[in-house]
Coordinates of C-alpha atoms and ligand atoms in Angstrom, one line a residue:
X178 CA -77.2 -14.4 -2.1
X179 CA -74.1 -12.7 -0.9
X180 CA -70.7 -14.5 -1.8
X181 CA -68.8 -15.3 1.2
X182 CA -65.3 -15.8 1.9
X183 CA -63.9 -18.0 5.2
X184 CA -60.6 -16.4 5.7
X185 CA -57.8 -18.3 7.5
X186 CA -59.4 -21.7 8.9
X187 CA -57.8 -25.4 8.8
X188 CA -59.2 -28.6 6.9
X189 CA -59.0 -31.2 8.5
X190 CA -56.3 -32.6 6.6
X191 CA -53.9 -30.1 8.3
X192 CA -53.4 -26.9 6.2
X193 CA -54.5 -23.3 6.0
X194 CA -56.8 -22.4 3.6
X195 CA -59.7 -20.2 2.6
X196 CA -63.4 -21.0 1.6
X197 CA -64.9 -19.5 -1.0
X198 CA -68.9 -19.8 -1.2
X199 CA -71.1 -18.5 -4.2
X200 CA -74.5 -19.0 -5.0
X201 CA -74.7 -21.0 -1.0
X202 CA -72.4 -23.6 -2.6
X203 CA -68.9 -24.4 -1.8
X204 CA -66.6 -22.9 -5.2
X205 CA -62.8 -23.2 -4.0
X206 CA -61.5 -24.1 -1.0
X207 CA -57.5 -23.2 -0.6
X208 CA -55.1 -21.1 0.6
X209 CA -55.1 -17.1 -0.6
X210 CA -58.5 -17.0 -2.1
X211 CA -58.4 -13.3 -3.7
X212 CA -62.0 -12.2 -3.9
X213 CA -65.1 -9.6 -5.6
X214 CA -65.4 -6.4 -3.4
X215 CA -68.7 -6.8 -2.0
X216 CA -68.1 -10.5 -0.8
X217 CA -68.3 -11.3 2.7
X218 CA -65.2 -12.0 4.8
X219 CA -65.6 -13.8 8.1
X220 CA -62.0 -14.7 9.8
X221 CA -61.9 -18.3 11.1
X222 CA -59.2 -16.9 13.3
X223 CA -57.2 -20.4 13.0
X224 CA -60.4 -22.7 13.3
X225 CA -60.8 -26.0 12.3
X226 CA -63.2 -26.9 9.6
X227 CA -65.9 -29.4 9.4
X228 CA -68.8 -30.2 7.1
X229 CA -72.3 -29.8 8.3
X230 CA -73.4 -32.2 11.0
X231 CA -76.0 -35.0 10.2
X232 CA -78.2 -36.8 12.6
X233 CA -78.9 -39.9 11.1
X234 CA -82.1 -41.1 13.5
X235 CA -84.2 -38.7 15.6
X236 CA -87.9 -38.3 17.2
X237 CA -88.3 -34.7 16.5
X238 CA -92.5 -35.4 16.6
X239 CA -91.5 -36.8 20.4
X240 CA -89.3 -34.2 22.5
X241 CA -90.2 -32.3 25.1
X242 CA -87.6 -29.7 24.2
X243 CA -88.5 -26.4 25.3
X244 CA -90.8 -27.5 27.9
X245 CA -90.7 -28.2 31.5
X246 CA -88.8 -31.8 32.5
X247 CA -91.3 -35.0 31.9
X248 CA -90.9 -36.8 34.5
X249 CA -90.2 -40.7 33.6
X250 CA -92.4 -43.1 35.4
X251 CA -92.8 -45.8 32.5
X252 CA -92.7 -49.3 32.9
X253 CA -89.9 -51.4 31.8
X254 CA -91.2 -53.2 28.5
X255 CA -91.5 -51.3 25.0
X256 CA -94.7 -52.3 24.9
X257 CA -95.0 -50.0 28.6
X258 CA -93.0 -47.3 26.6
X259 CA -95.7 -47.1 23.6
X260 CA -98.5 -47.3 25.3
X261 CA -97.4 -44.8 27.9
X262 CA -96.3 -42.2 25.0
X263 CA -99.5 -42.2 23.0
X264 CA -101.7 -41.7 26.6
X265 CA -99.4 -38.9 27.4
X266 CA -99.8 -37.5 23.3
X267 CA -103.2 -37.9 24.2
X268 CA -103.4 -36.4 27.6
X269 CA -101.3 -33.2 26.5
X270 CA -102.0 -32.6 23.3
X271 CA -98.2 -32.4 22.5
X272 CA -97.7 -30.1 19.4
X273 CA -95.4 -31.8 17.4
X274 CA -94.8 -28.4 15.3
X275 CA -93.4 -26.6 17.9
X276 CA -91.4 -29.1 19.6
X277 CA -89.9 -30.2 16.4
X278 CA -89.1 -26.5 14.9
X279 CA -87.3 -25.6 18.8
X280 CA -85.3 -28.9 18.9
X281 CA -84.0 -28.7 15.0
X282 CA -83.0 -24.9 15.7
X283 CA -80.9 -26.1 18.9
X284 CA -79.6 -28.8 16.2
X285 CA -78.8 -25.9 13.9
X286 CA -77.0 -24.4 16.2
X287 CA -74.6 -26.9 17.2
X288 CA -73.6 -27.3 13.4
X289 CA -75.6 -30.3 12.2
X290 CA -77.6 -29.2 9.2
X291 CA -79.3 -32.2 8.0
X292 CA -81.6 -34.3 9.9
X293 CA -83.7 -37.8 9.2
X294 CA -86.3 -37.9 11.9
X295 CA -89.1 -40.7 11.9
X296 CA -92.6 -39.6 12.9
X297 CA -95.3 -41.5 14.4
X298 CA -97.8 -43.1 12.4
X299 CA -100.8 -44.6 14.5
X300 CA -104.6 -44.8 13.9
X301 CA -105.3 -42.7 16.7
X302 CA -103.4 -39.7 15.5
X303 CA -103.1 -40.2 11.9
X304 CA -100.8 -38.4 10.0
X305 CA -100.9 -35.2 12.7
X306 CA -97.7 -35.6 13.7
X307 CA -96.2 -36.1 10.0
X308 CA -97.9 -32.6 8.9
X309 CA -96.5 -30.9 12.3
X310 CA -93.3 -31.6 11.4
X311 CA -94.0 -31.2 7.3
X312 CA -94.7 -27.8 8.9
X313 CA -90.8 -27.2 10.8
X314 CA -89.5 -29.0 7.8
X315 CA -91.3 -26.0 5.1
X316 CA -90.7 -23.5 7.8
X317 CA -86.6 -24.3 7.8
X318 CA -86.0 -25.0 4.6
X319 CA -82.7 -23.8 3.4
X320 CA -81.3 -24.0 6.9
X321 CA -82.3 -27.4 8.3
X322 CA -82.6 -30.1 5.2
X323 CA -85.4 -32.5 6.8
X324 CA -86.0 -36.0 5.9
X325 CA -89.2 -37.7 7.2
X326 CA -89.6 -41.1 8.3
X327 CA -93.1 -42.0 8.3
X328 CA -92.7 -44.4 11.5
X329 CA -95.4 -47.0 12.6
X330 CA -94.8 -46.8 16.5
X331 CA -97.6 -49.0 17.0
X332 CA -97.3 -51.8 14.7
X333 CA -98.2 -52.3 11.4
X334 CA -100.0 -55.5 11.3
X335 CA -101.6 -55.6 14.8
X336 CA -103.3 -51.9 14.3
X337 CA -105.4 -52.5 11.2
X338 CA -105.5 -49.5 9.0
X339 CA -101.9 -48.2 9.9
X340 CA -100.8 -49.9 6.3
X341 CA -103.4 -47.5 4.8
X342 CA -102.0 -44.1 6.6
X343 CA -98.3 -45.2 5.8
X344 CA -99.1 -45.2 2.2
X345 CA -101.2 -41.8 2.4
X346 CA -98.3 -40.4 4.8
X347 CA -95.7 -41.4 1.8
X348 CA -98.3 -39.9 -0.7
X349 CA -98.1 -36.7 1.0
X350 CA -94.3 -36.1 1.5
X351 CA -92.9 -38.4 3.7
X352 CA -89.5 -39.3 2.2
X353 CA -88.7 -42.8 3.6
X354 CA -91.0 -45.9 5.3
X355 CA -90.1 -47.2 8.2
X356 CA -90.9 -50.0 10.4
X357 CA -91.1 -51.9 14.0
X358 CA -89.8 -55.4 15.2
X359 CA -91.5 -57.5 12.4
X360 CA -91.7 -60.3 14.9
X361 CA -91.8 -59.0 18.4
X362 CA -94.3 -56.6 17.5
X363 CA -96.3 -57.3 14.4
X364 CA -95.6 -61.5 15.6
X365 CA -95.9 -62.4 11.8
X366 CA -92.8 -61.2 10.5
X367 CA -92.9 -62.8 7.1
X368 CA -96.3 -61.0 6.3
X369 CA -95.8 -57.7 7.8
X370 CA -92.8 -57.0 5.6
X371 CA -94.4 -58.0 2.4
X372 CA -97.0 -55.4 3.6
X373 CA -94.1 -52.9 4.1
X374 CA -92.4 -53.6 1.0
X375 CA -95.3 -53.5 -0.8
X376 CA -96.0 -49.9 0.2
X377 CA -92.6 -49.0 -0.3
X378 CA -92.3 -50.0 -3.5
X379 CA -95.6 -48.7 -4.9
X380 CA -94.2 -45.0 -4.4
X381 CA -90.4 -46.1 -4.8
X382 CA -89.5 -45.0 -1.3
X383 CA -86.6 -46.4 0.9
X384 CA -87.3 -48.0 3.6
X385 CA -85.6 -47.4 7.4
X386 CA -86.7 -50.1 9.9
X387 CA -86.4 -50.3 13.7
X388 CA -84.5 -53.9 14.7
X389 CA -84.7 -54.1 18.0
X390 CA -84.7 -58.0 18.2
X391 CA -82.6 -59.2 20.0
X392 CA -80.4 -62.6 18.8
X393 CA -81.3 -65.3 16.8
X394 CA -84.9 -63.4 16.3
X395 CA -83.3 -60.2 14.9
X396 CA -81.2 -62.4 13.1
X397 CA -83.7 -64.4 11.7
X398 CA -85.8 -61.3 11.0
X399 CA -83.1 -59.4 9.3
X400 CA -82.5 -62.3 6.7
X401 CA -86.4 -62.1 6.1
X402 CA -85.8 -58.3 5.6
X403 CA -82.4 -58.9 3.7
X404 CA -84.5 -61.2 1.1
X405 CA -86.7 -58.6 0.0
X406 CA -84.1 -56.2 -0.6
X407 CA -82.9 -58.9 -3.1
X408 CA -86.2 -59.6 -4.7
X409 CA -87.2 -56.1 -5.1
X410 CA -83.6 -54.9 -6.1
X411 CA -83.7 -52.3 -3.4
X412 CA -80.1 -52.4 -2.9
X413 CA -78.5 -49.0 -1.7
X414 CA -82.0 -48.2 -0.1
X415 CA -82.8 -50.0 3.0
X416 CA -81.3 -48.7 6.5
X417 CA -81.5 -51.3 9.7
X418 CA -81.8 -49.2 12.9
X419 CA -80.4 -50.4 16.0
X420 CA -79.6 -54.0 14.7
X421 CA -79.1 -54.9 18.1
X422 CA -78.9 -58.7 17.3
X423 CA -76.1 -58.0 15.5
X424 CA -74.1 -58.2 19.0
X425 CA -75.4 -60.7 19.9
X426 CA -75.3 -63.7 17.9
X427 CA -71.7 -65.7 17.1
X428 CA -68.7 -65.2 14.9
X429 CA -69.8 -67.3 12.0
X430 CA -73.8 -65.9 12.2
X431 CA -72.2 -62.3 12.3
X432 CA -69.9 -63.1 9.2
X433 CA -72.8 -64.1 7.1
X434 CA -75.2 -61.6 8.2
X435 CA -72.4 -58.6 7.4
X436 CA -71.7 -60.4 4.3
X437 CA -75.3 -60.1 3.0
X438 CA -75.2 -56.7 4.4
X439 CA -72.2 -55.5 2.4
X440 CA -73.9 -57.0 -0.6
X441 CA -76.8 -55.4 -0.8
X442 CA -75.8 -52.2 0.1
X443 CA -77.8 -52.3 3.2
X444 CA -76.6 -49.4 5.9
X445 CA -76.8 -49.8 9.7
X446 CA -77.7 -47.2 12.2
X447 CA -76.5 -46.8 15.6
X448 CA -77.1 -44.9 19.0
X449 CA -74.6 -46.8 20.2
X450 CA -76.2 -47.3 23.8
X451 CA -74.0 -48.3 26.9
X452 CA -77.2 -50.7 28.2
X453 CA -77.6 -52.6 24.7
X454 CA -75.6 -55.0 22.4
X455 CA -74.3 -53.4 19.4
X456 CA -73.2 -53.6 15.8
X457 CA -69.6 -53.0 16.3
X458 CA -68.5 -50.0 14.0
X459 CA -65.3 -51.9 13.7
X460 CA -66.5 -55.1 12.3
X461 CA -69.0 -53.2 10.0
X462 CA -66.4 -51.0 8.3
X463 CA -63.9 -54.0 7.3
X464 CA -67.2 -55.9 6.5
X465 CA -67.7 -53.0 4.4
X466 CA -70.7 -52.4 5.6
X467 CA -71.7 -48.3 6.0
X468 CA -72.8 -47.8 9.6
X469 CA -73.5 -44.5 10.9
X470 CA -74.8 -42.6 13.9
X471 CA -77.8 -40.8 15.9
X472 CA -80.0 -39.9 18.8
X473 CA -83.0 -41.7 18.6
X474 CA -85.2 -39.5 20.9
X475 CA -84.2 -36.7 23.0
X476 CA -85.9 -35.6 26.1
X477 CA -88.9 -37.4 25.6
X478 CA -91.1 -39.9 27.1
X479 CA -88.8 -42.8 26.0
X480 CA -85.8 -41.0 27.3
X481 CA -84.3 -38.2 29.3
X482 CA -81.0 -38.6 27.3
X483 CA -79.8 -37.5 24.0
X484 CA -78.4 -34.2 22.9
X485 CA -78.4 -31.9 19.8
X486 CA -74.8 -32.2 19.9
X487 CA -73.5 -34.6 17.4
X488 CA -70.1 -34.7 18.2
X489 CA -71.4 -35.7 21.5
X490 CA -72.8 -38.8 19.6
X491 CA -70.2 -39.6 18.3
X492 CA -67.7 -39.5 21.4
X493 CA -70.7 -42.0 22.7
X494 CA -70.2 -43.8 19.8
X495 CA -66.1 -43.7 20.0
X496 CA -66.7 -44.8 23.9
X497 CA -69.1 -47.6 22.6
X498 CA -67.0 -48.9 19.9
X499 CA -63.5 -48.6 22.4
X500 CA -62.2 -46.4 19.6
X501 CA -58.9 -44.9 20.8
X502 CA -56.1 -44.4 17.7
X503 CA -57.2 -40.8 16.2
X504 CA -57.7 -42.7 13.2
X505 CA -60.5 -44.6 14.9
X506 CA -61.9 -41.7 16.4
X507 CA -62.2 -40.2 12.8
X508 CA -64.6 -42.9 12.1
X509 CA -66.6 -42.3 15.1
X510 CA -66.7 -39.0 13.3
X511 CA -67.6 -40.6 10.1
X512 CA -70.9 -42.0 11.7
X513 CA -72.0 -38.5 11.9
X514 CA -70.7 -36.4 8.7
X515 CA -70.4 -38.4 5.2
X516 CA -71.4 -42.1 6.5
X517 CA -75.2 -40.7 7.6
X518 CA -75.1 -38.5 4.5
X519 CA -74.3 -41.2 2.2
X520 CA -76.9 -43.7 4.1
X521 CA -79.7 -40.9 3.9
X522 CA -79.1 -39.8 0.8
X523 CA -78.7 -36.2 1.5
X524 CA -76.5 -34.8 -1.7
X525 CA -74.2 -31.7 -2.5
X526 CA -73.0 -33.0 0.9
X527 CA -69.2 -32.7 1.8
X528 CA -66.2 -30.4 1.7
X529 CA -66.1 -30.4 -2.0
X530 CA -66.7 -27.6 -4.8
X531 CA -70.2 -27.9 -5.4
X532 CA -71.4 -29.1 -2.0
X533 CA -73.7 -27.1 -0.4
X534 CA -71.9 -24.8 1.7
X535 CA -73.1 -26.3 5.1
X536 CA -69.6 -25.6 7.3
X537 CA -68.7 -25.3 10.7
X538 CA -65.7 -23.8 13.0
X539 CA -64.5 -25.4 15.9
X540 CA -61.6 -24.8 18.0
X541 CA -59.5 -28.1 18.2
X542 CA -56.3 -29.0 16.7
X543 CA -57.8 -32.0 14.5
X544 CA -61.1 -34.4 14.2
X545 CA -60.3 -36.6 17.2
X546 CA -60.1 -33.5 19.6
X547 CA -62.9 -32.3 18.5
X548 CA -65.1 -35.3 19.5
X549 CA -62.9 -35.9 22.2
X550 CA -63.3 -32.5 23.7
X551 CA -67.6 -32.0 22.0
X552 CA -65.7 -28.8 20.8
X553 CA -67.8 -25.8 21.0
X554 CA -69.5 -24.6 17.5
X555 CA -67.4 -21.2 16.9
X556 CA -69.1 -20.9 13.4
X557 CA -72.2 -22.3 11.6
X558 CA -72.8 -21.8 7.9
X559 CA -75.6 -23.5 6.4
X560 CA -76.2 -23.0 2.5
X561 CA -73.7 -19.9 2.5
X562 CA -75.4 -17.9 5.4
X563 CA -74.0 -17.7 8.7
X564 CA -76.7 -18.9 10.9
X565 CA -74.6 -19.5 14.7
X566 CA -72.1 -17.7 16.2
X567 CA -70.6 -19.1 20.0
X568 CA -74.0 -21.6 20.2
X569 CA -76.3 -18.2 19.3
X570 CA -78.3 -17.5 16.3
X571 CA -76.7 -15.4 14.0
X572 CA -79.0 -12.9 11.1
X573 CA -78.6 -14.0 8.3
X574 CA -75.9 -12.1 6.3
X575 CA -76.4 -13.3 2.6
Ligands
ZN847 ZN1 -86.1 -44.2 16.9

């Protein structure tokens, strides 16, 4: 692989610098770096240097990206949306491989080099969607790191056979075990969670649970989850996605739950939707709870919204949490960079020597401006190779 010198950029702390990349990793960041002949040189022209962005929660297998517009006429309940999607998939023969590939490449053009995607596992489709996303993961290896979560979208206990399929999915290389509303969907939370944690424990894999349950119902389920994290010693290996209940309980109950989350190193994923109560970024940070960001679905049968631009997601997180000062907007940026990498376990991440050279250049004076303006990506480097310029695919030069 050809060495790369990214000249004349500005690091987020403010100074001018060059970045030397060797063997796909950052070797040095500093002013006026000298290089050997034969090194590929890119002039950053004073642009702001960011690390590769991280999508902490999406559903690549569901997207209609790169397809005609999906006309959404779904009913209002969660179960309406689940049934509607299953029927649509059966009717259209939706191909998870080609759609996940198209969306993952769109993420890459916008500077996202790491993605955690939940993938539907159910008794009708079996592991078909997972196999499609794994084909994309393999094809894009080295450009986009894709982490898969085996996700029981149609429920676990209420659809007998799902637990066995989740077990198979982890055996076939899914990185994380997913879960879904053990009280509201499965209606037997203790048993549902015992089955789920049993599968994860058998494979030694982390867990990421969708918890949409509101208020005290969600808080009750969350306590049951945390009991099992504690009993199995899974500190640092569990994520609660959405956790809307944390936006819907009183201050004393919230304080107790945040303390438990911090102690057990359980992270929270937020999409910061304007239509639901959400865990507050400020309160989580003050309590020492890692909170990070994601889109959830992008242009699928659930929602027409979402974007592969993670600076746009950071902006929505900032808006939803009333983050106005530059240092507060940086918390929103942290949600789509360091916090997401830490919570998902993406290794060799960041703007430090030894990290994988995932680099993004934007025209902005600082991180707050990059987020507020959703600054266009001038250059994207993944694993030391230039992969996109000005939002378009670039030929490999490494
Ligand atoms: Zn989701």
